[in-house]
mmCIF file of C-alpha atoms and ligand atoms in Angstrom:
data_model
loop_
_atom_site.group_PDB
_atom_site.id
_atom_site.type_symbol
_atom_site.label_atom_id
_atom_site.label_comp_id
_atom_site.label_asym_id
_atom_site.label_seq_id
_atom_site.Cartn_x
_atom_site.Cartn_y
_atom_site.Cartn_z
ATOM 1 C CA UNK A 1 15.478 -14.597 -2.477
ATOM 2 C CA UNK A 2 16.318 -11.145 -4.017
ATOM 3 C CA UNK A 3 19.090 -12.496 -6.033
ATOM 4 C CA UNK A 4 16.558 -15.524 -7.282
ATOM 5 C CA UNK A 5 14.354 -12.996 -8.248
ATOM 6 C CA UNK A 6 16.401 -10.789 -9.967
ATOM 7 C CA UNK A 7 18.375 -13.652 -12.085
ATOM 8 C CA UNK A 8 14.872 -15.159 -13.048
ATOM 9 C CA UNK A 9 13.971 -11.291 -14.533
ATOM 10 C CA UNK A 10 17.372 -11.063 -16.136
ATOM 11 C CA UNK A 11 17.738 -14.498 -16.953
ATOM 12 C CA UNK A 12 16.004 -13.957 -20.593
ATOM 13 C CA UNK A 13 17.467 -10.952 -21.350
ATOM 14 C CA UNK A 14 20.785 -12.688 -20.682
ATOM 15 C CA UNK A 15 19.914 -14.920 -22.741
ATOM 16 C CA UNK A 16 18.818 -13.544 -25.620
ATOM 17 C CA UNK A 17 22.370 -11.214 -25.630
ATOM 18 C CA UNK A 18 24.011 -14.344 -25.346
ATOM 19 C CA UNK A 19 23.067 -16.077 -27.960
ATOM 20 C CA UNK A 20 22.923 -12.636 -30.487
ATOM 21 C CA UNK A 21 19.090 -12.749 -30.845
ATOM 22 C CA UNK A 22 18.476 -8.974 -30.618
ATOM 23 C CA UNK A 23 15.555 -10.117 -33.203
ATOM 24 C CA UNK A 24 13.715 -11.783 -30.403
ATOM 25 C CA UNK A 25 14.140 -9.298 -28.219
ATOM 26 C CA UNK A 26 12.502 -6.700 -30.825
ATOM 27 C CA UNK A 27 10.179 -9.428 -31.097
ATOM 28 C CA UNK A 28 8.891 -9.582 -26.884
ATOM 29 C CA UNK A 29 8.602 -5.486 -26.959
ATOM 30 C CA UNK A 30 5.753 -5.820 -29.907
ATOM 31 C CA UNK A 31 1.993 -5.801 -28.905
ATOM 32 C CA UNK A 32 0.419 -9.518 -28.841
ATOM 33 C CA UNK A 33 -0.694 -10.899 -32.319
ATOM 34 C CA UNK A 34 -4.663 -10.172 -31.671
ATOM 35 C CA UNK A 35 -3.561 -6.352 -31.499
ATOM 36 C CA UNK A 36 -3.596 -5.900 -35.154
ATOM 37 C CA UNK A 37 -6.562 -8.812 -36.091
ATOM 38 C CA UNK A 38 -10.107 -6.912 -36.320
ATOM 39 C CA UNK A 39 -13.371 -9.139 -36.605
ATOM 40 C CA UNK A 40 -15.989 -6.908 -38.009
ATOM 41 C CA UNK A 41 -17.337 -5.581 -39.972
ATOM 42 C CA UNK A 42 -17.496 -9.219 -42.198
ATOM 43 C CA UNK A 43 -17.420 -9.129 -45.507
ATOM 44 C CA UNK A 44 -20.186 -10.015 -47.547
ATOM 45 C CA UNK A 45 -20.246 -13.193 -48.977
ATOM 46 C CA UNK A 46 -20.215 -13.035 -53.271
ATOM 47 C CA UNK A 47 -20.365 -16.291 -54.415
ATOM 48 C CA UNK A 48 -18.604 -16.332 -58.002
ATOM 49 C CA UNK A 49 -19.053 -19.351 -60.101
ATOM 50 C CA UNK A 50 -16.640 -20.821 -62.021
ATOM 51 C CA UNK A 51 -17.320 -19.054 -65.820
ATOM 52 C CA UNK A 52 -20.289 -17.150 -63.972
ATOM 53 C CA UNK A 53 -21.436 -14.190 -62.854
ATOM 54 C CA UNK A 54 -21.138 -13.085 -59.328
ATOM 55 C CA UNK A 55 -24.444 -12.849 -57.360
ATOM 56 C CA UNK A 56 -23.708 -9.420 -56.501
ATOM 57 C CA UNK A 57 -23.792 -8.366 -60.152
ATOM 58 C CA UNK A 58 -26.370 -6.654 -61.886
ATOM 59 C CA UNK A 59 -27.065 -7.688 -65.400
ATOM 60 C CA UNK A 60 -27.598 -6.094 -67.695
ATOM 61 C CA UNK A 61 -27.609 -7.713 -71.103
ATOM 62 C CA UNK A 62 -27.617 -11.868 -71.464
ATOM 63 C CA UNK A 63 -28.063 -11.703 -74.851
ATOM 64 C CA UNK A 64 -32.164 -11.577 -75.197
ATOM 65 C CA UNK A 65 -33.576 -8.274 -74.568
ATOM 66 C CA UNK A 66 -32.343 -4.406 -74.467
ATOM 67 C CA UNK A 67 -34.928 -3.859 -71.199
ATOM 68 C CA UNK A 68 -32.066 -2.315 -69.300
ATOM 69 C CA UNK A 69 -31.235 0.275 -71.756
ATOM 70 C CA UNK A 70 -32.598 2.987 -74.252
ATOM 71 C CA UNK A 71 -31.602 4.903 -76.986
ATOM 72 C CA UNK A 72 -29.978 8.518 -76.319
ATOM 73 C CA UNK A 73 -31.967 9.974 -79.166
ATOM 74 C CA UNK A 74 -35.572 8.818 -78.916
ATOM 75 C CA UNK A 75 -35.084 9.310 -82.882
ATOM 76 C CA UNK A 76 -32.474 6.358 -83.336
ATOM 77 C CA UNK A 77 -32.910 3.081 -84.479
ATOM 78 C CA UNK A 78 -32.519 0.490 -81.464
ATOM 79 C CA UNK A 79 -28.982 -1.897 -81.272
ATOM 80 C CA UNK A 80 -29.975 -4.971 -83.103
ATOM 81 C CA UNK A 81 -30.519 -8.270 -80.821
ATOM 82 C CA UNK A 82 -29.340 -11.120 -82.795
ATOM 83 C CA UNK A 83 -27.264 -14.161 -81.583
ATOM 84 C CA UNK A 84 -26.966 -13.145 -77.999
ATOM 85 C CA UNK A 85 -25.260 -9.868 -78.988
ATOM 86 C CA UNK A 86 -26.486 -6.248 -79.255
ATOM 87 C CA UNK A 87 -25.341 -4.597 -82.361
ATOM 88 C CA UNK A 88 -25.010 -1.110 -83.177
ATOM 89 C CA UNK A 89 -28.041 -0.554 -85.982
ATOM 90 C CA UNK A 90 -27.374 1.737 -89.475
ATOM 91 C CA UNK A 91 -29.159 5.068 -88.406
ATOM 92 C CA UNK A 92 -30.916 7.426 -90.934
ATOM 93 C CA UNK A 93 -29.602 10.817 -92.204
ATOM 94 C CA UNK A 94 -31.453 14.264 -91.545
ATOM 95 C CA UNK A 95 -29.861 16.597 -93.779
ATOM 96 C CA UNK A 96 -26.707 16.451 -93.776
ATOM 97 C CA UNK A 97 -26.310 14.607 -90.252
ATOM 98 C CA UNK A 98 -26.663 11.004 -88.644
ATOM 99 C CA UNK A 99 -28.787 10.834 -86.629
ATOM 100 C CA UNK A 100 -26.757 9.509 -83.440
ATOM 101 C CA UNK A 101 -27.472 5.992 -81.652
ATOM 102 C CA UNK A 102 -25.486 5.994 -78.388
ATOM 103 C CA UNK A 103 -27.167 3.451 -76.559
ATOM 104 C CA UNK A 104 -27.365 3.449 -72.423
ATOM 105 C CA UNK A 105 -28.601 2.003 -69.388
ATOM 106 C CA UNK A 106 -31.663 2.942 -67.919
ATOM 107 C CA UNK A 107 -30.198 2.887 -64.377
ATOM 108 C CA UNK A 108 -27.259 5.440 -63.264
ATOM 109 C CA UNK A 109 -24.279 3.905 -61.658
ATOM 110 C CA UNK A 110 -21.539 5.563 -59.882
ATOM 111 C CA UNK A 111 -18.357 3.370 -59.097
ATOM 112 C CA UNK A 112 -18.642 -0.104 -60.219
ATOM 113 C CA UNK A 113 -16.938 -2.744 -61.453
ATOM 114 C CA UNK A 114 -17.933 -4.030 -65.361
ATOM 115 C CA UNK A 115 -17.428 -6.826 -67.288
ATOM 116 C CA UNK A 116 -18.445 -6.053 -70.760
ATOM 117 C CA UNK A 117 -17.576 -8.076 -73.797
ATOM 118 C CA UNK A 118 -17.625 -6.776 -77.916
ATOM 119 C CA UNK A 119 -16.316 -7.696 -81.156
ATOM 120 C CA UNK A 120 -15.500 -5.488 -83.917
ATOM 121 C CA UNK A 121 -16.867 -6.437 -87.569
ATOM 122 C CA UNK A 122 -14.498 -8.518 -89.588
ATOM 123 C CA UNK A 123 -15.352 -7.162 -92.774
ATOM 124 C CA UNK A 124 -14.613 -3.346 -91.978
ATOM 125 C CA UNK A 125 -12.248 -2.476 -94.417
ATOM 126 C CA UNK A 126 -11.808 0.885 -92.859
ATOM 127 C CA UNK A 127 -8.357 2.568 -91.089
ATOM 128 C CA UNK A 128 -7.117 4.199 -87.806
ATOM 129 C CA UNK A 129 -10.498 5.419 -86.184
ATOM 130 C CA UNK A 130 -12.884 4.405 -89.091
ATOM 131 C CA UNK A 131 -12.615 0.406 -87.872
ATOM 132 C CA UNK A 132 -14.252 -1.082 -85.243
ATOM 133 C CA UNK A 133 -15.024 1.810 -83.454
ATOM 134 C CA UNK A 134 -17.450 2.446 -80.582
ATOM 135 C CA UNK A 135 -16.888 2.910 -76.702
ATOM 136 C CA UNK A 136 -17.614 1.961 -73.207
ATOM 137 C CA UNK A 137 -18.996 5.280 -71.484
ATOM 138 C CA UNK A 138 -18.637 5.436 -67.778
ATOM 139 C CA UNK A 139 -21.200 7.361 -66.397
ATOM 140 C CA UNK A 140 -21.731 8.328 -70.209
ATOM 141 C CA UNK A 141 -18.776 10.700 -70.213
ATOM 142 C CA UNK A 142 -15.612 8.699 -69.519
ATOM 143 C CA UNK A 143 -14.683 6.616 -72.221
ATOM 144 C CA UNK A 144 -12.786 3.545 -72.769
ATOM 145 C CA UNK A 145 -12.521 2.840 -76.617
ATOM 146 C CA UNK A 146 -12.952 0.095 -77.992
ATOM 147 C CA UNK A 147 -11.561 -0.160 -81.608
ATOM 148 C CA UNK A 148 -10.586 -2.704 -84.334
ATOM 149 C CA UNK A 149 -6.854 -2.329 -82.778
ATOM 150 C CA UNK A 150 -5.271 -5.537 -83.957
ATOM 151 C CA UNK A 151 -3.347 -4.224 -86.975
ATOM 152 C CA UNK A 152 -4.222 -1.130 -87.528
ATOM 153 C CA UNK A 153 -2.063 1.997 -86.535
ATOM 154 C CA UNK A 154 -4.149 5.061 -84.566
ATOM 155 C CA UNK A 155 -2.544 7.318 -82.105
ATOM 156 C CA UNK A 156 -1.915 5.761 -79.417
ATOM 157 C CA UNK A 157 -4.345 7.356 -77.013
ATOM 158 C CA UNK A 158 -7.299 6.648 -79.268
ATOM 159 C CA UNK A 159 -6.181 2.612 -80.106
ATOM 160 C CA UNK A 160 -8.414 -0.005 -78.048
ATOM 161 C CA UNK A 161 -7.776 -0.082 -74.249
ATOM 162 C CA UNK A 162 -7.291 3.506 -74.261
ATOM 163 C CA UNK A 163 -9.104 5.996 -72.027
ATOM 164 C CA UNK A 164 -9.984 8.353 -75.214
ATOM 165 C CA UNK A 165 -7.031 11.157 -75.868
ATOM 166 C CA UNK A 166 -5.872 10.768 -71.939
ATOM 167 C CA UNK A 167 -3.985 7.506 -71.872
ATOM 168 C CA UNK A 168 -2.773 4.963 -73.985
ATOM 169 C CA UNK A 169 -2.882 1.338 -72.850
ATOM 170 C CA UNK A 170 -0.307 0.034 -70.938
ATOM 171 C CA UNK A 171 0.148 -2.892 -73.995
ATOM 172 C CA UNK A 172 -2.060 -3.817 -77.022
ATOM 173 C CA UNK A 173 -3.843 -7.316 -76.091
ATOM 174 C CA UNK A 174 -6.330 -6.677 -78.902
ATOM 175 C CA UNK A 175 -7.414 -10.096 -80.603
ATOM 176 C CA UNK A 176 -8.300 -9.966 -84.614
ATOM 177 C CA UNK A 177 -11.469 -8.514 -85.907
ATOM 178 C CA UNK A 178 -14.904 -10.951 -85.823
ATOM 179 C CA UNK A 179 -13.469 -12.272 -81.948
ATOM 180 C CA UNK A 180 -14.936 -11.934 -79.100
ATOM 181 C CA UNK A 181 -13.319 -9.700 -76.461
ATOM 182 C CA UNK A 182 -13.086 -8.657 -72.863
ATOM 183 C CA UNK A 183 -12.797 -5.592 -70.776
ATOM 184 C CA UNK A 184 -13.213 -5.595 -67.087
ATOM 185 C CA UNK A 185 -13.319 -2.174 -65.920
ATOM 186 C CA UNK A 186 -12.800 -0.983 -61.994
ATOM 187 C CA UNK A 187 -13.985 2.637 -61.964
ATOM 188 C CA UNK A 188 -13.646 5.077 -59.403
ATOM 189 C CA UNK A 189 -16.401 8.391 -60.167
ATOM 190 C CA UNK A 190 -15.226 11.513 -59.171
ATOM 191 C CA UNK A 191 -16.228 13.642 -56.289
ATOM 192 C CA UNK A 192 -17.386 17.234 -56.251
ATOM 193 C CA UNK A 193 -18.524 18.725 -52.767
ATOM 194 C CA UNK A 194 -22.048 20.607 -53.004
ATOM 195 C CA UNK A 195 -20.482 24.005 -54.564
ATOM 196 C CA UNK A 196 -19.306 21.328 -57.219
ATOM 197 C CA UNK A 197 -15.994 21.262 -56.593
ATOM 198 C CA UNK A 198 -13.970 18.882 -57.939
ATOM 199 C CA UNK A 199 -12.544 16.916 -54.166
ATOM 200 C CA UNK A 200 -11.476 13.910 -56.066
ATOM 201 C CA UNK A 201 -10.749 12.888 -59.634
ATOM 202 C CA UNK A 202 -12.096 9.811 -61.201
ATOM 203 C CA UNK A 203 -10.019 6.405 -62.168
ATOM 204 C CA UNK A 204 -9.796 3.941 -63.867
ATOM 205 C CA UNK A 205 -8.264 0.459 -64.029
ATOM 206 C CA UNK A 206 -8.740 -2.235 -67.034
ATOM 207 C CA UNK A 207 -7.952 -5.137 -68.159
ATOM 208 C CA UNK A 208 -8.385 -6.311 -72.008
ATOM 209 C CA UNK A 209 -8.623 -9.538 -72.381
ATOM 210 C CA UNK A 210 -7.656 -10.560 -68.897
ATOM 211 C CA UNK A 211 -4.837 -8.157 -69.522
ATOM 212 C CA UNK A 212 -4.075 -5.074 -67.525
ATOM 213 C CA UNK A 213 -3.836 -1.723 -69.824
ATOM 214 C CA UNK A 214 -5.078 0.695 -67.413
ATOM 215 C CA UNK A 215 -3.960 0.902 -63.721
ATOM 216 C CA UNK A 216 -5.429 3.377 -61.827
ATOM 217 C CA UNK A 217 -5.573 6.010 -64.274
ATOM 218 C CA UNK A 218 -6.291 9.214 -63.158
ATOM 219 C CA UNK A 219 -9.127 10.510 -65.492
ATOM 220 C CA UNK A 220 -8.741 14.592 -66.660
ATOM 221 C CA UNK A 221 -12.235 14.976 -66.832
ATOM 222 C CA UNK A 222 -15.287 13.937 -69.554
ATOM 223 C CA UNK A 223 -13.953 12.388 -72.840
ATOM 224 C CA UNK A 224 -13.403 15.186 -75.163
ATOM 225 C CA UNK A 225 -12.463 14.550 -78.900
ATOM 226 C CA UNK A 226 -10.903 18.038 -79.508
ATOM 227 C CA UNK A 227 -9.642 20.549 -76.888
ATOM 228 C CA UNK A 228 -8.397 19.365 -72.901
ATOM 229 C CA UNK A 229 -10.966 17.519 -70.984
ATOM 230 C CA UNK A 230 -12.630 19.354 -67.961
ATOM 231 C CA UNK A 231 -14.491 18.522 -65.089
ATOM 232 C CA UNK A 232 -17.866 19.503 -64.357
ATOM 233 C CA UNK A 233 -19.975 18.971 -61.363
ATOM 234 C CA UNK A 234 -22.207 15.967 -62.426
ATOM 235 C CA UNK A 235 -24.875 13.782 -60.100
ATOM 236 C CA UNK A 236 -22.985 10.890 -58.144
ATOM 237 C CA UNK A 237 -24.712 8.150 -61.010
ATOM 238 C CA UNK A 238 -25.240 8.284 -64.050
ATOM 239 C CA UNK A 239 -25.991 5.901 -66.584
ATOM 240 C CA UNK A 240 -23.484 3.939 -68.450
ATOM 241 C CA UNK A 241 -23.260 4.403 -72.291
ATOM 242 C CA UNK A 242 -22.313 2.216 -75.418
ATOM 243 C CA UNK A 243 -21.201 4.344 -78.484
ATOM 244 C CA UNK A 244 -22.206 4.612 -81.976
ATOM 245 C CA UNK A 245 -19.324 5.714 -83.877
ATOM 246 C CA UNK A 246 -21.345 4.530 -87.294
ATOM 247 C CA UNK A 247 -19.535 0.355 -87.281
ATOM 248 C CA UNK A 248 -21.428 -2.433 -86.478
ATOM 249 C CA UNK A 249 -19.999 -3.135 -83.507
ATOM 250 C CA UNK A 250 -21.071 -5.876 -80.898
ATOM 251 C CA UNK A 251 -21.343 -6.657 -77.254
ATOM 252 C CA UNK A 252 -22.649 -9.501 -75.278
ATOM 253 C CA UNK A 253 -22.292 -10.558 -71.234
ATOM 254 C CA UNK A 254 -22.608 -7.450 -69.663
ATOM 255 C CA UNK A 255 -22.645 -7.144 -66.067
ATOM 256 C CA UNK A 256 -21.920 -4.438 -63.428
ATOM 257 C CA UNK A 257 -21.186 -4.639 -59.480
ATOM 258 C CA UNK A 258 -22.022 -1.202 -57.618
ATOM 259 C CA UNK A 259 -19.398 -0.212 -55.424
ATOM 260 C CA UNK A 260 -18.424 2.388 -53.332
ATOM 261 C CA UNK A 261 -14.768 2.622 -53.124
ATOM 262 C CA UNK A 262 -12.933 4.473 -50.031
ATOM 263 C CA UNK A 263 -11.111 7.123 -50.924
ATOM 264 C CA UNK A 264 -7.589 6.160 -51.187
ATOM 265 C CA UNK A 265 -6.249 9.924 -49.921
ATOM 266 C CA UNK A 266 -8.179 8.971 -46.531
HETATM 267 MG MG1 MG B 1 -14.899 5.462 -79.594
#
């Protein structure tokens, strides 16, 4: 009976060392399969048509009204809505200075996900940063540019699909002046704790044109056009912001998804 028993117990083990398969034998000392499957919590369920927009999204231009934004100056001019695009509008002179018209949402957002589309003006016969030039804003301080890029020589952390002066794009997928383009934008907003430190940096990952050109960029801190960016403590939303860089610039289909990412140091 003993020496049943004991063969039956060793009779695997035998086995397996007979035939070579230490694999297996790694394989019996792991937990069962349901020890790494969890249940909850479930997703939510996004549905995402084909072309569409998910149901998730927020919209917030279809190409008929600007009620989800306003003008940064009270003073400007508001975009132009023609053709299912908003267009930056020519803005008067005081003096000696433009008056600015930076456009923006009138909610605040905090990490999101964006789909935004533009088109620089065909007929800008201008260079470097004088073509096509305006910007997607994150939280109205971290900008994406968007430039006439196709063609036209800038440095390289200021061309189209850069995050301004902090990192060029990974490639240049910028289509020709007077088409319509694509960014989708995953943005992460950075943390400060409630003496406004800085606990975690903001980033950003894009794609132009279906095209990745940032991957989890880390972002230095607000946009700055001269001087090193630097953080400072900000609310946890802001509004998003479309630049006026003074050409007649375009954007249509815009839509945003709130999200609120994990922190990927946890
Ligand atoms: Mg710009």
């Amino acid at each position: 009976m003993k020496h049943t028993r004991l063969i039956s117990l060793l009779i695997p083990v035998l086995a397996a060392g007979l035939a070579g398969h230490a694999a297996d034998d790694e394989q019996d000392k792991l937990p069962p399969h349901e020890f790494t499957e969890y249940w909850e919590p479930v997703p939510p369920v996004v549905s995402a048509p084909e072309g569409g927009i998910p149901s998730d999204a927020i919209v917030l231009f279809d190409g008929t009204d600007l009620d989800e934004w306003e003008m940064v100056d009270e003073r400007a001019r508001p975009w132009i809505v023609a053709d299912g695009a908003m267009t930056v509008a020519p803005q008067e002179k005081i003096g000696e200075k433009r008056i600015n018209g930076d456009i923006r949402t009138k909610r605040a957002f905090g990490d999101c996900q964006l789909h935004i589309e533009f088109r620089t003006p065909p007929d800008d016969d201008g260079k470097s940063q004088g073509k096509g030039n305006s910007g997607v804003f994150l939280m109205g301080l971290y900008e994406l540019q968007v430039l006439d890029s196709y063609q036209n020589a800038t440095y390289v952390n200021g061309q189209a699909g850069s995050i301004y002066k902090q990192h060029p794009p990974l490639v240049n997928a910028s289509r020709p002046a007077g088409e319509w383009q694509t960014y989708d934008i995953i943005f992460m907003a950075p943390r400060f704790d409630e003496e406004g430190n800085l606990i975690r940096p903001g980033r950003m990952t894009a794609l132009h044109n279906g095209v990745l050109v940032q991957h989890f960029a880390l972002i230095y801190g607000p946009t700055a056009w001269r001087g090193l960016p630097k953080y400072h403590p900000h609310p946890a939303k802001l509004p998003l912001m479309l630049q006026d860089h003074g050409d007649r610039v375009s954007y249509r289909n815009i839509w945003i998804r709130e999200l609120n990412l994990p922190s990927p140091e946890l």
